[in-house]
Coordinates of C-alpha atoms and ligand atoms in Angstrom, one line a residue:
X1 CA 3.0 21.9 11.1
X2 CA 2.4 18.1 11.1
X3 CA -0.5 16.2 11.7
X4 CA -0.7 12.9 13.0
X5 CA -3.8 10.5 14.2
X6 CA -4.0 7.6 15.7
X7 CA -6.4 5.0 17.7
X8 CA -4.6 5.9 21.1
X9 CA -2.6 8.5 22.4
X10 CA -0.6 8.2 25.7
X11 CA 0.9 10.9 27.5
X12 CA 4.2 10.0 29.1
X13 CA 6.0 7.4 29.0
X14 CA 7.0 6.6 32.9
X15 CA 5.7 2.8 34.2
X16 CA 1.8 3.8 33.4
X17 CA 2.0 5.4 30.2
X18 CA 4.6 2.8 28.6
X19 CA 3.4 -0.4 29.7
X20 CA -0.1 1.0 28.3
X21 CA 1.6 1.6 24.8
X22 CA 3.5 -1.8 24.9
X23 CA 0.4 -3.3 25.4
X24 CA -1.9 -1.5 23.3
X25 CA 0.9 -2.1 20.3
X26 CA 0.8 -6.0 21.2
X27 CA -3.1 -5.8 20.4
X28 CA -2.6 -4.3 17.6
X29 CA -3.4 -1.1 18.6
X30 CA -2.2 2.0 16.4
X31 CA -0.9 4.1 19.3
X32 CA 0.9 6.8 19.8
X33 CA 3.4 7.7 23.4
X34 CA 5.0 11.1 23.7
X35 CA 7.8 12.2 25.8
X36 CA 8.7 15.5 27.8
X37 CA 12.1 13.5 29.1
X38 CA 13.2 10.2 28.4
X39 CA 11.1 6.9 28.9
X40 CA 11.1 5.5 32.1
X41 CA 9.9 8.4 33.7
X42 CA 10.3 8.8 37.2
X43 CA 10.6 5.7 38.2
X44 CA 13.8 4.7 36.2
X45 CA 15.4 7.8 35.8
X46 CA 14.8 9.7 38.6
X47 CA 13.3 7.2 41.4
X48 CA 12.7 3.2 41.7
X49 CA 16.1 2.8 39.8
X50 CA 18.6 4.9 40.7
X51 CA 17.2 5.1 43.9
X52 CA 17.9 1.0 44.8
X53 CA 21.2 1.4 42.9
X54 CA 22.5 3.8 45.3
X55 CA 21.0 1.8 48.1
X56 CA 22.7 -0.9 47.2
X57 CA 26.0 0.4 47.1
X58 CA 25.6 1.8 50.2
X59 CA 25.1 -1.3 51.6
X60 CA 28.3 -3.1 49.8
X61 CA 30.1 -0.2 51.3
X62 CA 28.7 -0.2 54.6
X63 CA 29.9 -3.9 54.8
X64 CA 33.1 -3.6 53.7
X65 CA 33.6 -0.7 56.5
X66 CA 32.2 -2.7 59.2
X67 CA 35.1 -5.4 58.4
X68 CA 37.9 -2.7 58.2
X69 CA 36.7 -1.9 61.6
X70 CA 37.0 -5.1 62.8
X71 CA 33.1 -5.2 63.9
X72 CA 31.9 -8.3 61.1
X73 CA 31.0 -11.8 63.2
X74 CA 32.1 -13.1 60.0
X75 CA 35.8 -14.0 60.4
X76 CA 36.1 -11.7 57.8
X77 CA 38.9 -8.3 58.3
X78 CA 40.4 -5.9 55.9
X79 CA 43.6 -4.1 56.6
X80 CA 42.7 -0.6 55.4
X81 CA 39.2 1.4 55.6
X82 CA 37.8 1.3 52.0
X83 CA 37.3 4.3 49.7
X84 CA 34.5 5.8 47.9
X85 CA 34.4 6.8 45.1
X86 CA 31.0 8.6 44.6
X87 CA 31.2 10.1 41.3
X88 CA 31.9 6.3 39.8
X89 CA 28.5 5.0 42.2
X90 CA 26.9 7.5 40.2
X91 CA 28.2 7.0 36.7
X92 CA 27.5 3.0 37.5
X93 CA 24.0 3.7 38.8
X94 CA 23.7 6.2 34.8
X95 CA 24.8 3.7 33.3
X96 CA 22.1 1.2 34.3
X97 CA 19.6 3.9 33.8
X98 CA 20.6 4.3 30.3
X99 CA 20.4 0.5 29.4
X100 CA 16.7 0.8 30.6
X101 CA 16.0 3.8 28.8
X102 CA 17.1 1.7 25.4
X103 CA 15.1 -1.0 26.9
X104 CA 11.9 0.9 26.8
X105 CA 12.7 2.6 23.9
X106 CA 13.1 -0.9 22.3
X107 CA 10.3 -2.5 23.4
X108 CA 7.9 0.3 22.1
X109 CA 9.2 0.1 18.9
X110 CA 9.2 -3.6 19.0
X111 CA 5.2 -3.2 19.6
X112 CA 5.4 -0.7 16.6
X113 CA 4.2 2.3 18.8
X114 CA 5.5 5.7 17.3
X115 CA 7.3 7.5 20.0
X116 CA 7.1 11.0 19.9
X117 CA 9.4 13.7 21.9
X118 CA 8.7 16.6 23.4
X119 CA 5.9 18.5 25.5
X120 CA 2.5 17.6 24.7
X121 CA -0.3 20.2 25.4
X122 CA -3.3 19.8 24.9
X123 CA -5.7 21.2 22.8
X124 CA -8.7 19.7 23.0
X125 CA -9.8 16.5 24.7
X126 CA -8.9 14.5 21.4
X127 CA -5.4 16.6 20.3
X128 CA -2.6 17.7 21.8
X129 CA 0.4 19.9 20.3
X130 CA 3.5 19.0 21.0
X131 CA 7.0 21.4 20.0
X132 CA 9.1 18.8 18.8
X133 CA 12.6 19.3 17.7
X134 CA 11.6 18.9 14.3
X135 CA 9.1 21.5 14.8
X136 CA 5.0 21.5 15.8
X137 CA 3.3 18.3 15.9
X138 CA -0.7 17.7 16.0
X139 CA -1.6 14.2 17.1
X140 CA -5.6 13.4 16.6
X141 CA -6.6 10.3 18.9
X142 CA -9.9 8.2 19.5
X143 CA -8.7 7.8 22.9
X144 CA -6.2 9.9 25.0
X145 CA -4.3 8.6 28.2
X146 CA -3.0 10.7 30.7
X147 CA -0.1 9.7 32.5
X148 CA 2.5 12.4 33.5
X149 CA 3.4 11.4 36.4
X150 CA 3.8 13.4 39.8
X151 CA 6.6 15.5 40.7
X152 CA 8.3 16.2 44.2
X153 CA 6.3 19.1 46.7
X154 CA 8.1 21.9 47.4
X155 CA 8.0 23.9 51.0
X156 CA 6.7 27.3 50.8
X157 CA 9.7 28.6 52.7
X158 CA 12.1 25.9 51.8
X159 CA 12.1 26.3 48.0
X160 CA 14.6 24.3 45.7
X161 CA 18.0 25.3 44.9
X162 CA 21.5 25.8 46.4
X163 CA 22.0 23.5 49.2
X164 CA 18.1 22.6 49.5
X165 CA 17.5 19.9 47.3
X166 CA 15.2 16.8 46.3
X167 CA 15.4 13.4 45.4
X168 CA 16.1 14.3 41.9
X169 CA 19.1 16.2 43.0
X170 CA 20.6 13.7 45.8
X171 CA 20.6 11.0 43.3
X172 CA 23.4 12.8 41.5
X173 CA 25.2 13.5 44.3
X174 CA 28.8 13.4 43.0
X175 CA 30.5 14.9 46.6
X176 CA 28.9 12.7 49.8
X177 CA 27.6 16.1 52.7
X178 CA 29.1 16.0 55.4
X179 CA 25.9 16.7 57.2
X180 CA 22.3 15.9 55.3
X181 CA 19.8 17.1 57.1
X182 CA 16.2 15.1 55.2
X183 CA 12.9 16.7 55.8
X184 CA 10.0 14.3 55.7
X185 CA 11.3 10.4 57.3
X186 CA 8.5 9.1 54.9
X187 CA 9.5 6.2 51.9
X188 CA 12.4 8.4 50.3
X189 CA 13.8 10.4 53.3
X190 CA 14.3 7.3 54.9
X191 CA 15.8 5.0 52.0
X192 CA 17.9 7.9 50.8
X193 CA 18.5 8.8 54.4
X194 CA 20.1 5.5 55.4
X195 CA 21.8 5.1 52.3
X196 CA 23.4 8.7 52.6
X197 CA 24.1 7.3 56.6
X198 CA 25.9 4.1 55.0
X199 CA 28.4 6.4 52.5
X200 CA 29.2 8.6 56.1
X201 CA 27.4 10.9 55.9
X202 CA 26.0 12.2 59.4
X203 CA 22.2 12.1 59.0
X204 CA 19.5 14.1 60.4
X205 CA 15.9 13.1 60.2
X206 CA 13.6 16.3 61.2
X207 CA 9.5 14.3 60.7
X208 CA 6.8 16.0 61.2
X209 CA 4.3 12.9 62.7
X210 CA 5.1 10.9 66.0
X211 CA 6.9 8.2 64.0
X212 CA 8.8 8.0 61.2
X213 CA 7.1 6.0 58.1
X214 CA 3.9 6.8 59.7
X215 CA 1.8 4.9 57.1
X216 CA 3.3 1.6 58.9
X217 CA 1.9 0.2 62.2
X218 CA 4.6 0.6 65.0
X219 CA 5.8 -3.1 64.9
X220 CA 7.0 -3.1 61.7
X221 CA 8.5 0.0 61.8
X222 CA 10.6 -0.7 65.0
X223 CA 13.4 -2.7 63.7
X224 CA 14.2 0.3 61.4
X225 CA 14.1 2.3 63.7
X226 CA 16.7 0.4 66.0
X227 CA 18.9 0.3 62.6
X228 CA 19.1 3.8 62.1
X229 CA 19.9 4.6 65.8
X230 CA 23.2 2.0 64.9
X231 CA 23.8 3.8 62.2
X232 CA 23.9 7.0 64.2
X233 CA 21.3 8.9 62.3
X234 CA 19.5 11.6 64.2
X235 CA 15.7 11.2 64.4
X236 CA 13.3 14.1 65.2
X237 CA 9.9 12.9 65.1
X238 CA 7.0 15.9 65.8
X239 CA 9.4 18.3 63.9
X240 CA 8.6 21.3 62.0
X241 CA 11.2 22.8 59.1
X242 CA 10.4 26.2 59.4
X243 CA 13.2 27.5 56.7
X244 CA 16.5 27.9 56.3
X245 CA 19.0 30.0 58.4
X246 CA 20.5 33.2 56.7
X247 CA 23.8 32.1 56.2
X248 CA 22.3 29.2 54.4
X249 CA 24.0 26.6 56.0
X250 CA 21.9 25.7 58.5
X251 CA 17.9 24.3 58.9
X252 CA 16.1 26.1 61.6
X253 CA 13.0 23.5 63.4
X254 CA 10.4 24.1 65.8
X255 CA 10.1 20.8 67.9
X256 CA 7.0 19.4 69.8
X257 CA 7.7 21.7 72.8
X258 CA 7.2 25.2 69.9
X259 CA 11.4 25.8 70.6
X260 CA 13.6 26.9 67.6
X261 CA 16.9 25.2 66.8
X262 CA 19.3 25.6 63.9
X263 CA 20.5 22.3 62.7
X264 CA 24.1 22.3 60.8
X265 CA 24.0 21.3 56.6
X266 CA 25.8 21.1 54.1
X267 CA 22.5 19.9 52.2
X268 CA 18.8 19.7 53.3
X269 CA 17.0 16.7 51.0
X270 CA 13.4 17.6 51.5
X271 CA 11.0 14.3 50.9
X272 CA 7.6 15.5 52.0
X273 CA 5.5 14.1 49.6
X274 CA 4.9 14.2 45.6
X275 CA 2.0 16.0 43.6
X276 CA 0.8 15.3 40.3
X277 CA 1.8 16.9 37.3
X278 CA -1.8 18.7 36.4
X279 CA -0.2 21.7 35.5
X280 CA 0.2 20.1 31.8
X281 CA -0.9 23.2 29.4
X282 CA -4.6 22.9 28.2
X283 CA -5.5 20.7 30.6
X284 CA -7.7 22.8 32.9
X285 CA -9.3 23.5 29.5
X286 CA -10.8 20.0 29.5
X287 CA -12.5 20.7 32.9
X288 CA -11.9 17.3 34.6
X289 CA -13.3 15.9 37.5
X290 CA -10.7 16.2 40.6
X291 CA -10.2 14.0 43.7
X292 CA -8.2 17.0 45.7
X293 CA -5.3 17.7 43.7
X294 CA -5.8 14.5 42.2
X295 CA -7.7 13.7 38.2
X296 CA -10.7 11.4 39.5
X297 CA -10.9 8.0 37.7
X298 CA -13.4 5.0 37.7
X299 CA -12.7 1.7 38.3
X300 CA -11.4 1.5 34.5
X301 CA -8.9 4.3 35.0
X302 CA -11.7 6.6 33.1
X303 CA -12.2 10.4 33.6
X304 CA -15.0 12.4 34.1
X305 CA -14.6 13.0 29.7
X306 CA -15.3 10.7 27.1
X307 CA -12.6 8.8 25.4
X308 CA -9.6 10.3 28.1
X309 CA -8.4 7.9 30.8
X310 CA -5.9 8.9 33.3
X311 CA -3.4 6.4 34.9
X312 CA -0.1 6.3 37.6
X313 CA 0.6 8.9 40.0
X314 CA -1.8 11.5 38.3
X315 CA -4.5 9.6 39.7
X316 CA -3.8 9.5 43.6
X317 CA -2.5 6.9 46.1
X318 CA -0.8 4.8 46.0
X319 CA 2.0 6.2 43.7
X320 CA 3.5 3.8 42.8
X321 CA 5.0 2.3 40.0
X322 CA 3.4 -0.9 39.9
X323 CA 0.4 0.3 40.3
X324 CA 0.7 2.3 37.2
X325 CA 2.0 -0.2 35.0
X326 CA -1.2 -2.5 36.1
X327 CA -3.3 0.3 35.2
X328 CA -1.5 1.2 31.9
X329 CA -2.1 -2.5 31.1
X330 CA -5.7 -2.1 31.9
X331 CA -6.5 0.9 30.1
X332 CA -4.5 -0.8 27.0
X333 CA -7.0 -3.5 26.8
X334 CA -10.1 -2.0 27.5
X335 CA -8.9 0.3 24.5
X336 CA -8.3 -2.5 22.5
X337 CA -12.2 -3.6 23.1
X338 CA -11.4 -6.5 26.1
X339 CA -14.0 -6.2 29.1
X340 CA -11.7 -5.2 31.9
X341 CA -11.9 -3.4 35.3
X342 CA -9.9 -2.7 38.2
X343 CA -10.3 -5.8 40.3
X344 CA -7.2 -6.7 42.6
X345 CA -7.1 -7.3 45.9
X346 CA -4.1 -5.8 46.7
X347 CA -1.5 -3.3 46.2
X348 CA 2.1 -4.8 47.7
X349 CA 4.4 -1.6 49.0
X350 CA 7.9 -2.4 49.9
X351 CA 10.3 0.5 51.9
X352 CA 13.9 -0.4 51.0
X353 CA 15.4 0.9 54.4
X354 CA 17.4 -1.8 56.4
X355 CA 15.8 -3.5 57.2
X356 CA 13.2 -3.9 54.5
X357 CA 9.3 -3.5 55.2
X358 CA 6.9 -5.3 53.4
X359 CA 3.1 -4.8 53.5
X360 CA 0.4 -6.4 51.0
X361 CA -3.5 -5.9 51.9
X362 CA -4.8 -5.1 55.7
X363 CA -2.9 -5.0 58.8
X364 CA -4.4 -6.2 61.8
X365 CA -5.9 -2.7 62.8
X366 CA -7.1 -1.8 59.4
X367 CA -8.8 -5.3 59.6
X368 CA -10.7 -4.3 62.5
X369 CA -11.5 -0.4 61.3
X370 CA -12.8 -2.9 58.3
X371 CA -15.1 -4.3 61.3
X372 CA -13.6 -7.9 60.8
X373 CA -12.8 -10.1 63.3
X374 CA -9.0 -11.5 62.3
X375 CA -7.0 -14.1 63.5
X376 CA -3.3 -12.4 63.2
X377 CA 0.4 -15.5 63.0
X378 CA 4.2 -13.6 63.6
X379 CA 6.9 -15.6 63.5
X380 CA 10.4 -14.1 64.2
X381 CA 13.6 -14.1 61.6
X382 CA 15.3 -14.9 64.7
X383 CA 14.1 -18.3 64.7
X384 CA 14.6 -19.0 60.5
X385 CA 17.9 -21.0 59.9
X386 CA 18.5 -18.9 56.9
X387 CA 18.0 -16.1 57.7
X388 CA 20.5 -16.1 61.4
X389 CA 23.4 -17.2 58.3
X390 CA 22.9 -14.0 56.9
X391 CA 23.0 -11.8 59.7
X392 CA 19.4 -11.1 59.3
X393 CA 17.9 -12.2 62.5
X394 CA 15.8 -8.9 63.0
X395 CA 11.8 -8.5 61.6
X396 CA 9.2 -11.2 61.0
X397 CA 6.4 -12.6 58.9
X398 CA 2.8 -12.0 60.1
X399 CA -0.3 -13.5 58.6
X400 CA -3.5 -11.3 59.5
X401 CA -6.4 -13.8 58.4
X402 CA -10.4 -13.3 59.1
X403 CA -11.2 -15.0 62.2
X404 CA -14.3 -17.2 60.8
X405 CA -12.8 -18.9 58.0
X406 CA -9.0 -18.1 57.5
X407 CA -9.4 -16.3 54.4
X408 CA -5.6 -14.1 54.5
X409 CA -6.3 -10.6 54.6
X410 CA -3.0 -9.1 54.9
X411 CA 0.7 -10.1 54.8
X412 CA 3.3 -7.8 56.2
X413 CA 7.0 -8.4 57.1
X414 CA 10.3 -6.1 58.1
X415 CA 13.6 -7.9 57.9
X416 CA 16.7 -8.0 55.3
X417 CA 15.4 -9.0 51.5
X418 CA 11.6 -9.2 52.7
X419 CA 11.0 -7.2 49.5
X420 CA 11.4 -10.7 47.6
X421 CA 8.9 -12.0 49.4
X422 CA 6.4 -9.6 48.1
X423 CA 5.4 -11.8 44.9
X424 CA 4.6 -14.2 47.3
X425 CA 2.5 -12.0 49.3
X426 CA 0.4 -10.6 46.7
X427 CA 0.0 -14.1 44.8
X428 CA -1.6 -15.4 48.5
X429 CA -4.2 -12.2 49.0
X430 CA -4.9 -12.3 45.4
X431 CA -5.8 -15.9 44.7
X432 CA -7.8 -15.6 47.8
X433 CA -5.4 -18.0 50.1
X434 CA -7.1 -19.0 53.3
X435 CA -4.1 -19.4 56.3
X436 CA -4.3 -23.5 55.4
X437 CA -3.3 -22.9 51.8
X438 CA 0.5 -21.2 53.1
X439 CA 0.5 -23.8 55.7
X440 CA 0.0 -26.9 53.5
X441 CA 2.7 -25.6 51.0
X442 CA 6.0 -26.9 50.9
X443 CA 8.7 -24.2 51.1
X444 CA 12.3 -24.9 50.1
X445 CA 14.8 -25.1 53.2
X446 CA 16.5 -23.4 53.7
X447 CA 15.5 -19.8 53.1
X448 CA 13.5 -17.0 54.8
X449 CA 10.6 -17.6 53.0
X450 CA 9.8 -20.5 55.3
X451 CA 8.7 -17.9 57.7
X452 CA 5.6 -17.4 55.9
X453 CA 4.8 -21.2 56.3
X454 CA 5.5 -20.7 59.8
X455 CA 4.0 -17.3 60.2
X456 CA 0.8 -19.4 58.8
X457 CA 1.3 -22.4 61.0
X458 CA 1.8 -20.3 64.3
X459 CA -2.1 -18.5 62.6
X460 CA -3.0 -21.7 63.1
X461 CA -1.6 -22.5 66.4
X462 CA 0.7 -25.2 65.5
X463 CA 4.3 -23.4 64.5
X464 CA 6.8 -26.1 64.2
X465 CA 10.4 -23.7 64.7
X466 CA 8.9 -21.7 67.7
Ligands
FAD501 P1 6.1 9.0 36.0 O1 7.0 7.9 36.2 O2 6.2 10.3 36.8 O3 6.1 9.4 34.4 C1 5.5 10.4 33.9 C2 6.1 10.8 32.6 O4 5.3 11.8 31.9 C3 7.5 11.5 32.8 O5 8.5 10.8 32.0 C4 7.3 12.9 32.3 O6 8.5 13.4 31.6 C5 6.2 12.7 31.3 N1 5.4 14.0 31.1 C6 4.8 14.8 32.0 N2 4.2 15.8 31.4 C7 4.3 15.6 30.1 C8 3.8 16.3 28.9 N3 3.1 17.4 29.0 N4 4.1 15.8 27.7 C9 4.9 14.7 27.6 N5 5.4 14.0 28.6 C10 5.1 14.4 29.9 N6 7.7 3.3 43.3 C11 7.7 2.0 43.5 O7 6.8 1.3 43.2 N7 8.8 1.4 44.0 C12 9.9 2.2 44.4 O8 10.9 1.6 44.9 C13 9.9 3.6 44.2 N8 10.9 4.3 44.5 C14 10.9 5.7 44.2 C15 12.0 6.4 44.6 C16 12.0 7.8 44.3 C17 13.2 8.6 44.7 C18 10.9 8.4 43.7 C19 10.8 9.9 43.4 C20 9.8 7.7 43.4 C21 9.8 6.3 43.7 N9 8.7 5.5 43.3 C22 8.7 4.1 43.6 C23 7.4 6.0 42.8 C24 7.4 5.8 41.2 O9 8.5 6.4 40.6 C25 6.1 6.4 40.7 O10 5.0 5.8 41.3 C26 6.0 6.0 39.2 O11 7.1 6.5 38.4 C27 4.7 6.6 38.6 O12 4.6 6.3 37.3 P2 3.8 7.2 36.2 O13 3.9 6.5 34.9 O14 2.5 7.5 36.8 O15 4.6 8.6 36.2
NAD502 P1 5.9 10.2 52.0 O1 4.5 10.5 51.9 O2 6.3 8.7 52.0 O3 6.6 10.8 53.2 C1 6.5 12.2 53.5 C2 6.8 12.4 54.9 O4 7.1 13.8 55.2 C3 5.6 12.0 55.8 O5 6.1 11.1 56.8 C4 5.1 13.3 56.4 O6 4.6 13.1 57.7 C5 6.4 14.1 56.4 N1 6.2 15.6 56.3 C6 5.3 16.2 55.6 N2 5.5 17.6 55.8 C7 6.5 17.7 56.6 C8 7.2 18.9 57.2 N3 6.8 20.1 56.8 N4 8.2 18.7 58.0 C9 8.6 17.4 58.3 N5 8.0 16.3 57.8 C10 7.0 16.5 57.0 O7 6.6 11.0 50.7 P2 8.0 10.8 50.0 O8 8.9 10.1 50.8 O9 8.3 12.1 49.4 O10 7.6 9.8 48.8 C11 6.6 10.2 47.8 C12 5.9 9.0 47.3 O11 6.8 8.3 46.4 C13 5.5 7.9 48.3 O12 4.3 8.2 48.9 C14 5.5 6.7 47.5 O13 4.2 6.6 46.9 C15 6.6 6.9 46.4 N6 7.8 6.2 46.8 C16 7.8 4.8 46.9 C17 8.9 4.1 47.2 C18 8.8 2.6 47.3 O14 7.8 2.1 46.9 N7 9.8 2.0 47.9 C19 10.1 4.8 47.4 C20 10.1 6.1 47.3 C21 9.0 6.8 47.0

């Protein structure tokens, strides 16, 4: 048996636990990351990345269709439908998932962290054990992050396995279903969804709540909704899954009005949420405060134990990977001795479905939960030169803004590409932009972004384009 120590130990290496180990190597930290899988985690092998790879295709494919059929405004026409190859989308989509995983690899060695693989488990609050291939390895720390991550939620009578599957699973897709019936329209049902709808396949949407992405205000969520009726995938909002039919080729749903019905699939992708990975061995040992199924942290990613911070999905909502990588950076410093706490204003979250949705700090009606009064700006794609040259004339920009001095409270947006607005967004709510600040900014021209100038201006109630 081998025995390491070392100033910090992290425990995974997805976004949180390897941007803290980058970080804490920079300072000069003597750290030390291990590995159940390979870095990245989630997010770049099994989510963030693969998942916008395969959207992306789909929408290059989707394209390409729409000319064959003769249905692009463009002037543009092909003589012959295109083909799809989907075991090649997939070995291109591995391929960039494998550059990234030398990429982190390379970076932690660059910041002279020793990487460790395998399972760890814990033994105490200050060791863990981990069965490398090698053999067992003890790793003493000062200080001990936790950051495994969180890991898809199964149904009770919809388990895993044969033609029910999860993200994980459709992502390596290597046949396109005929029929994919996705449980759960939330952030992956409906970015995989769509994407799945762009390849051909014929999409069914079974979601529990009254409207798909029900974490997003009406408004914004509209102009999805309107793509994926284009796109001919089936919505069933108020639906149950209630298991699957005996032959096994078939997902039987109770709708709002308590009636049965069998839908037809070849696979069922079920996307009802993710849980955190607290089932780690020895870590109910350590006894640690919980927010429900959640490890409870303070407002420097600390536990309820000395010395053990917890970061990323482990730690609750939002999961998601910027989040954890701001926290992993955090926790690094604090380690390293800096005075740091959590103090940012805002969280961006982007959906990639088409069209995009973009939200960063309070909508209008959180604003007024809040008990502020706000001033709330929209200004339409349909009126931003840029955007009608790309075809993307559905969505808009909107500026929620307190009503007694401007200060911007939220930014949200739905429309093709909004996600790269999103730096943007953040920069505004976190610099503490007041509505005159966006205004009195010169945007280039001519490009979507302008809407947020004009979004601002109409906040104001001078827009110039409207
Ligand atoms: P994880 O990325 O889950 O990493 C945890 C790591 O810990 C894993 O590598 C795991 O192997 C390791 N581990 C676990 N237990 C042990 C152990 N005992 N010993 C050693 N190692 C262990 N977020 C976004 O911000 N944008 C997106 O576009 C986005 N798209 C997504 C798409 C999909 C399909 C999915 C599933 C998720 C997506 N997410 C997205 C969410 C994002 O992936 C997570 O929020 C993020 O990965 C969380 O980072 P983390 O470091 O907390 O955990
Ligand atoms: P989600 O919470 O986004 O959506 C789950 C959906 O399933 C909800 O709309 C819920 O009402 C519905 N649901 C729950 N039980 C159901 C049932 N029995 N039958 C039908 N519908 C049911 O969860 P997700 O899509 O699995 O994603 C998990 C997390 O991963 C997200 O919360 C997000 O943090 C992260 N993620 C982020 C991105 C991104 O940032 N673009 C992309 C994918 C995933």
């Amino acid at each position: 048996m081998k025995e390491i120590s070392c100033k910090l130990l992290v425990i995974g290496a997805g976004p949180g636990g390897y941007v803290c180990a980058i970080r804490a190597g920079q300072l000069g930290v003597d750290t030390v990351i291990v590995e159940a899988g390979k870095p990245g985690g989630t997010c770049l092998n099994v989510g963030c990345i693969p998942s916008k790879a395969l959207i992306h295709a789909a929408e290059e494919y989707e394209k390409i269709r729409q000319m064959a059929e003769g249905r692009s405004p463009l002037g543009i026409s092909l003589h012959a439908p295109p083909s799809l190859d989907l075991a090649a989308t997939i070995a291109w989509k591995d391929g960039i998932v494998g550059r990234l995983n030398a990429g982190v690899s390379g970076l932690l060695r660059k910041a002279r962290v020793k990487i460790v693989q395998g399972c760890a488990a814990f033994r105490d609050g200050k060791t863990v054990e981990v069965q490398t291939e090698t053999g067992m390895q003890v790793i003493r720390a000062e200080m001990v992050v936790i950051a495994t991550g969180s890991k898809p939620v199964e149904l009770p009578f919809l388990p895993f396995g044969g033609p029910v599957i999860s993200s994980t699973e459709a992502l390596s897709l290597t046949t396109l279903p005929k029929r994919l019936v996705v449980v759960g329209g939330g952030y992956i049902g409906l970015e995989l969804g769509t994407a799945f709808a762009k390849l051909g396949s014929e999409v069914t949407v079974v979601e529990a709540a009254a409207q798909v992405l029900p974490q997003y205000d009406g408004e914004l969520v509209r102009p999805v909704q309107k793509h994926l009726q284009q796109l001919g995938v089936r919505v069933l909002t108020g639906g149950k899954a209630k298991g699957l039919a005996s032959g096994g080729d078939a997902l039987i749903i109770e709708t709002e009005d308590g009636k049965e019905h069998k839908l037809q699939a070849d696979r069922i992708l079920v996307t009802v949420g993710r849980k955190p990975n607290t089932d780690m061995a020895g870590l109910d040992g350590l006894d640690l405060d919980r927010s429900g199924p959640f490890l409870r942290v303070d407002d420097q990613c600390r536990t309820s134990m000395r010395g053990v911070f917890a970061i990323g999905d482990i730690t609750g909502e939002p999961m998601l990977a910027h989040r954890a990588m701001a926290q992993g950076e955090m926790v690094a410093e604090i380690a390293s001795g800096l005075k740091r706490g959590w103090d940012k204003r805002c969280i961006p979250a982007v959906c990639f479905t088409d069209p995009e949705i973009l939200s960063a700090g309070l909508s209008p009606d959180e604003a007024r939960r809040n008990g502020l009064e706000v001033r709330v700006g929209q200004f339409p794609f349909s009126a931003n030169g840029r955007a009608m040259t790309m075809l993307a004339e559905d969505g808009f920009v909107r500026v929620v803004a307190r009503a007694d001095n401007n200060v911007v409270l939220g930014l949200q947006a739905v429309g093709a590409g909004v996600s790269e607005l999103a730096s943007a967004f953040a920069l505004a709510i976190e610099m503490g932009a007041r509505v005159e600040d966006i205004a009195a900014t010169v945007h280039a021209h001519p490009t979507r972004g302008e809407a947020l100038q004009e979004a601002a201006l109409k906040t104001l109630g001078h827009a110039l384009h409207i």
